[in-house]
Amino acid sequence: QSVLTQPRSVSGSPGQSVTISCTGTSGPLGDLESVSWYQQHSGRAPKVMIFDVNKRPSGVPDRFSGSKFGNTASLIISGLQAEDEAEYYCCSYAGTYTWLFGGGTKLTVL
Amino acid sequence: QVQLVESGGGAVQPGRSLRLSCAASGFTFSQYVMYWVRQAPGKGLEWVAVIRYDGARKQYADSVKGRFTISRDNSKNTLDLQMNSLRVEDTALYFCARKRDAFGSGSFNRFDPWGQGTLVIVSS
């Protein structure tokens, strides 16, 4: 079964940069050609921060960026701010009209 | 403004059925692919189902295939999820979400916006 693997947690101090990885396994997920990233604050609905690997929706700060190398996609948050503390999920189109989310990464701003 | 409001959640015994609805407003509902995504308490997001803008194509996660049915009424701007043979592991907050861009345009992997969710508890 295909899986998207994320670290359980990452942390950083205000102003620092952090990277959250998302590694795909077999099949279409290995390509990660269409990966998006969602931010979810506790008790809130998810919000898209990055789509199609590295595209940023309007209104999302340019501190958020995305990249991909091989079967690993990354969300990079630079200039950490307190409000960035949240859960982050990667999501990949898995083919045949199906999608798969990663397990989520809790970002703590120290 | 664009808004999605889920309803229909509640507590139900294993094996029973429940029907969730998502009321859409602020956009031309019939032009957008719609999704259901769920989140078990304290757990991550899980994509559940998708339906094309005209209802002609549907797909389900393996975990719900054969038990859940996604449907839409474009005349009423509503998205539904009929959940049968519910299991304890179906307990979750169920979100409806929209594909960001209409029809087949734009990214296929951009869920935007999301509703606030409706809670389903399956317990004996």
Short mmCIF file of C-alpha atoms in Angstrom, two decimals:
data_model
loop_
_atom_site.label_atom_id
_atom_site.label_comp_id
_atom_site.label_asym_id
_atom_site.label_seq_id
_atom_site.Cartn_x
_atom_site.Cartn_y
_atom_site.Cartn_z
CA GLN A 1 0.00 0.00 0.00
CA SER A 2 1.21 3.44 -0.92
CA VAL A 3 2.19 5.71 1.93
CA LEU A 4 3.31 9.29 2.40
CA THR A 5 5.71 9.53 5.34
CA GLN A 6 6.19 12.72 7.34
CA PRO A 7 8.15 13.33 10.53
CA ARG A 8 5.90 13.36 13.56
CA SER A 9 7.23 16.69 14.76
CA VAL A 10 9.61 19.50 13.98
CA SER A 11 10.48 22.64 15.92
CA GLY A 12 12.25 25.92 15.50
CA SER A 13 12.71 29.29 17.14
CA PRO A 14 11.13 32.48 15.83
CA GLY A 15 13.02 33.75 12.81
CA GLN A 16 14.54 30.39 12.00
CA SER A 17 13.73 28.13 9.08
CA VAL A 18 12.30 24.63 9.24
CA THR A 19 11.76 21.96 6.63
CA ILE A 20 9.03 19.34 6.70
CA SER A 21 9.57 16.34 4.45
CA CYS A 22 7.06 14.06 2.76
CA THR A 23 8.40 10.85 1.26
CA GLY A 24 6.35 8.76 -1.11
CA THR A 25 6.59 5.02 -1.64
CA SER A 26 5.69 2.91 -4.62
CA GLY A 27 3.67 3.73 -7.68
CA PRO A 28 2.41 7.15 -8.70
CA LEU A 29 3.21 8.53 -5.27
CA GLY A 30 6.86 8.08 -6.00
CA ASP A 31 6.57 10.80 -8.57
CA LEU A 32 4.98 13.31 -6.23
CA GLU A 33 4.23 15.45 -9.25
CA SER A 34 1.16 16.90 -7.66
CA VAL A 35 1.80 17.39 -3.97
CA SER A 36 0.09 19.98 -1.85
CA TRP A 37 0.60 21.08 1.73
CA TYR A 38 -2.11 21.95 4.25
CA GLN A 39 -1.84 23.83 7.51
CA GLN A 40 -4.28 22.98 10.27
CA HIS A 41 -4.52 24.89 13.50
CA SER A 42 -6.10 23.06 16.37
CA GLY A 43 -9.85 22.84 15.97
CA ARG A 44 -9.82 24.51 12.57
CA ALA A 45 -10.32 23.40 9.01
CA PRO A 46 -7.18 22.77 6.93
CA LYS A 47 -5.86 25.51 4.69
CA VAL A 48 -3.82 24.97 1.54
CA MET A 49 -0.37 26.56 1.77
CA ILE A 50 1.35 25.05 -1.27
CA PHE A 51 -0.01 23.14 -4.28
CA ASP A 52 1.60 21.42 -7.27
CA VAL A 53 4.87 21.09 -5.35
CA ASN A 54 5.85 24.75 -5.22
CA LYS A 55 2.93 27.01 -6.07
CA ARG A 56 1.70 29.36 -3.40
CA PRO A 57 -1.92 30.55 -3.29
CA SER A 58 -2.51 34.26 -3.05
CA GLY A 59 -2.61 35.36 0.54
CA VAL A 60 -0.10 32.79 1.75
CA PRO A 61 3.08 34.48 2.97
CA ASP A 62 6.13 34.00 0.81
CA ARG A 63 7.85 32.55 3.87
CA PHE A 64 6.21 29.31 2.79
CA SER A 65 7.74 27.47 -0.13
CA GLY A 66 7.80 23.96 -1.54
CA SER A 67 10.25 21.76 -3.38
CA LYS A 68 10.74 18.19 -4.51
CA PHE A 69 13.73 15.93 -5.04
CA GLY A 70 13.17 12.40 -6.16
CA ASN A 71 10.36 10.89 -4.14
CA THR A 72 10.57 13.44 -1.33
CA ALA A 73 8.66 16.71 -1.26
CA SER A 74 9.45 19.41 1.24
CA LEU A 75 7.67 22.34 2.82
CA ILE A 76 10.07 25.07 3.86
CA ILE A 77 9.00 27.74 6.31
CA SER A 78 11.45 30.57 6.73
CA GLY A 79 11.34 33.37 9.27
CA LEU A 80 9.25 31.30 11.66
CA GLN A 81 6.47 33.12 13.46
CA ALA A 82 4.41 32.08 16.43
CA GLU A 83 1.29 31.74 14.29
CA ASP A 84 3.00 29.11 12.16
CA GLU A 85 2.63 26.62 15.01
CA ALA A 86 0.20 24.07 13.61
CA GLU A 87 -0.11 20.62 12.08
CA TYR A 88 1.04 20.31 8.48
CA TYR A 89 -0.07 17.63 6.03
CA CYS A 90 1.22 16.75 2.62
CA CYS A 91 -1.21 15.38 0.06
CA SER A 92 -0.51 13.65 -3.23
CA TYR A 93 -2.70 12.69 -6.12
CA ALA A 94 -2.36 8.91 -6.13
CA GLY A 95 -3.80 8.23 -9.57
CA THR A 96 -7.16 6.80 -10.70
CA TYR A 97 -9.02 9.71 -9.13
CA THR A 98 -7.71 9.09 -5.60
CA TRP A 99 -5.70 11.15 -3.16
CA LEU A 100 -3.50 10.35 -0.18
CA PHE A 101 -2.54 12.44 2.83
CA GLY A 102 0.62 12.08 4.84
CA GLY A 103 0.39 11.37 8.55
CA GLY A 104 0.97 14.99 9.53
CA THR A 105 3.77 16.91 11.20
CA LYS A 106 3.35 19.01 14.30
CA LEU A 107 5.35 22.22 14.08
CA THR A 108 6.28 23.77 17.40
CA VAL A 109 7.63 27.31 17.52
CA LEU A 110 9.87 27.45 20.56
CA GLN B 1 -18.46 34.55 -0.03
CA VAL B 2 -17.68 30.93 -0.77
CA GLN B 3 -19.01 28.77 2.02
CA LEU B 4 -19.36 25.07 2.76
CA VAL B 5 -21.45 23.95 5.72
CA GLU B 6 -21.62 20.31 6.74
CA SER B 7 -24.45 18.75 8.71
CA GLY B 8 -25.86 15.38 9.62
CA GLY B 9 -23.24 14.13 12.03
CA GLY B 10 -24.09 12.43 15.28
CA ALA B 11 -23.72 9.31 17.37
CA VAL B 12 -24.70 5.98 15.87
CA GLN B 13 -24.22 2.33 16.69
CA PRO B 14 -21.95 0.08 14.62
CA GLY B 15 -23.68 -1.35 11.59
CA ARG B 16 -26.12 1.52 11.31
CA SER B 17 -26.31 4.24 8.66
CA LEU B 18 -25.92 8.00 8.59
CA ARG B 19 -26.21 10.59 5.84
CA LEU B 20 -24.04 13.69 5.81
CA SER B 21 -24.76 16.80 3.80
CA CYS B 22 -22.70 19.76 2.71
CA ALA B 23 -24.49 22.96 1.72
CA ALA B 24 -22.55 25.10 -0.74
CA SER B 25 -23.01 28.80 -1.36
CA GLY B 26 -21.20 31.70 -2.96
CA PHE B 27 -20.16 29.89 -6.12
CA THR B 28 -21.58 27.93 -9.07
CA PHE B 29 -21.69 24.54 -7.40
CA SER B 30 -22.29 22.59 -10.62
CA GLN B 31 -18.88 23.59 -11.95
CA TYR B 32 -16.74 22.13 -9.19
CA VAL B 33 -15.34 18.77 -8.18
CA MET B 34 -16.16 18.08 -4.53
CA TYR B 35 -14.50 15.93 -1.89
CA TRP B 36 -15.09 14.40 1.51
CA VAL B 37 -12.12 14.20 3.85
CA ARG B 38 -12.23 12.88 7.42
CA GLN B 39 -10.12 13.17 10.54
CA ALA B 40 -10.36 10.70 13.38
CA PRO B 41 -9.96 12.23 16.86
CA GLY B 42 -6.32 13.15 17.38
CA LYS B 43 -5.35 11.66 14.02
CA GLY B 44 -4.45 12.88 10.56
CA LEU B 45 -6.47 13.67 7.47
CA GLU B 46 -7.85 10.89 5.30
CA TRP B 47 -9.30 11.45 1.85
CA VAL B 48 -12.66 9.62 1.66
CA ALA B 49 -14.43 10.30 -1.63
CA VAL B 50 -14.63 12.53 -4.68
CA ILE B 51 -17.36 13.37 -7.16
CA ARG B 52 -16.99 15.16 -10.46
CA TYR B 53 -18.83 18.40 -11.07
CA ASP B 54 -21.56 16.62 -13.09
CA GLY B 55 -21.73 13.59 -10.82
CA ALA B 56 -20.59 11.33 -13.66
CA ARG B 57 -17.45 10.14 -11.93
CA LYS B 58 -16.97 9.08 -8.33
CA GLN B 59 -14.20 7.40 -6.42
CA TYR B 60 -13.68 6.18 -2.88
CA ALA B 61 -10.90 5.33 -0.50
CA ASP B 62 -10.47 1.60 -0.04
CA SER B 63 -11.46 1.95 3.62
CA VAL B 64 -15.01 3.02 2.69
CA LYS B 65 -15.54 1.47 -0.73
CA GLY B 66 -18.78 -0.50 -0.88
CA ARG B 67 -20.14 1.12 2.27
CA PHE B 68 -20.18 4.86 1.50
CA THR B 69 -21.82 6.62 -1.44
CA ILE B 70 -21.08 10.17 -2.49
CA SER B 71 -23.71 12.12 -4.41
CA ARG B 72 -24.64 15.66 -5.28
CA ASP B 73 -27.69 17.66 -6.24
CA ASN B 74 -26.58 20.52 -8.44
CA SER B 75 -30.07 22.02 -8.40
CA LYS B 76 -29.92 22.33 -4.60
CA ASN B 77 -26.18 23.03 -4.27
CA THR B 78 -25.71 20.12 -1.93
CA LEU B 79 -23.16 17.35 -1.55
CA ASP B 80 -24.05 14.20 0.36
CA LEU B 81 -22.28 11.21 1.83
CA GLN B 82 -24.41 8.17 2.59
CA MET B 83 -22.59 6.04 5.11
CA ASN B 84 -23.80 2.46 5.61
CA SER B 85 -22.50 -0.41 7.73
CA LEU B 86 -20.68 2.05 9.94
CA ARG B 87 -17.72 0.86 11.96
CA VAL B 88 -16.08 2.19 15.10
CA GLU B 89 -13.10 3.23 12.96
CA ASP B 90 -15.37 5.54 10.93
CA THR B 91 -15.54 7.84 13.95
CA ALA B 92 -14.19 11.15 12.71
CA LEU B 93 -14.80 14.78 11.85
CA TYR B 94 -15.99 14.78 8.26
CA PHE B 95 -15.06 17.75 6.08
CA CYS B 96 -16.37 18.60 2.66
CA ALA B 97 -14.00 20.48 0.40
CA ARG B 98 -13.99 21.91 -3.07
CA LYS B 99 -11.48 21.71 -5.88
CA ARG B 100 -10.08 25.21 -6.13
CA ASP B 101 -10.72 25.71 -9.84
CA ALA B 102 -13.79 24.94 -11.90
CA PHE B 103 -14.22 21.92 -14.15
CA GLY B 104 -10.87 20.41 -15.17
CA SER B 105 -8.84 23.58 -14.95
CA GLY B 106 -6.13 24.29 -12.44
CA SER B 107 -4.51 21.89 -10.02
CA PHE B 108 -6.06 18.52 -9.35
CA ASN B 109 -4.58 18.63 -5.90
CA ARG B 110 -5.79 21.86 -4.33
CA PHE B 111 -8.64 21.49 -1.89
CA ASP B 112 -9.92 24.99 -1.26
CA PRO B 113 -12.07 25.88 0.58
CA TRP B 114 -13.03 23.46 3.33
CA GLY B 115 -16.06 23.38 5.56
CA GLN B 116 -15.76 23.27 9.33
CA GLY B 117 -16.73 19.62 9.52
CA THR B 118 -19.42 17.50 11.12
CA LEU B 119 -18.61 14.93 13.79
CA VAL B 120 -19.59 11.28 13.41
CA ILE B 121 -19.25 9.00 16.42
CA VAL B 122 -19.74 5.28 15.92
CA SER B 123 -20.02 3.51 19.23
CA SER B 124 -22.07 0.86 20.92
#
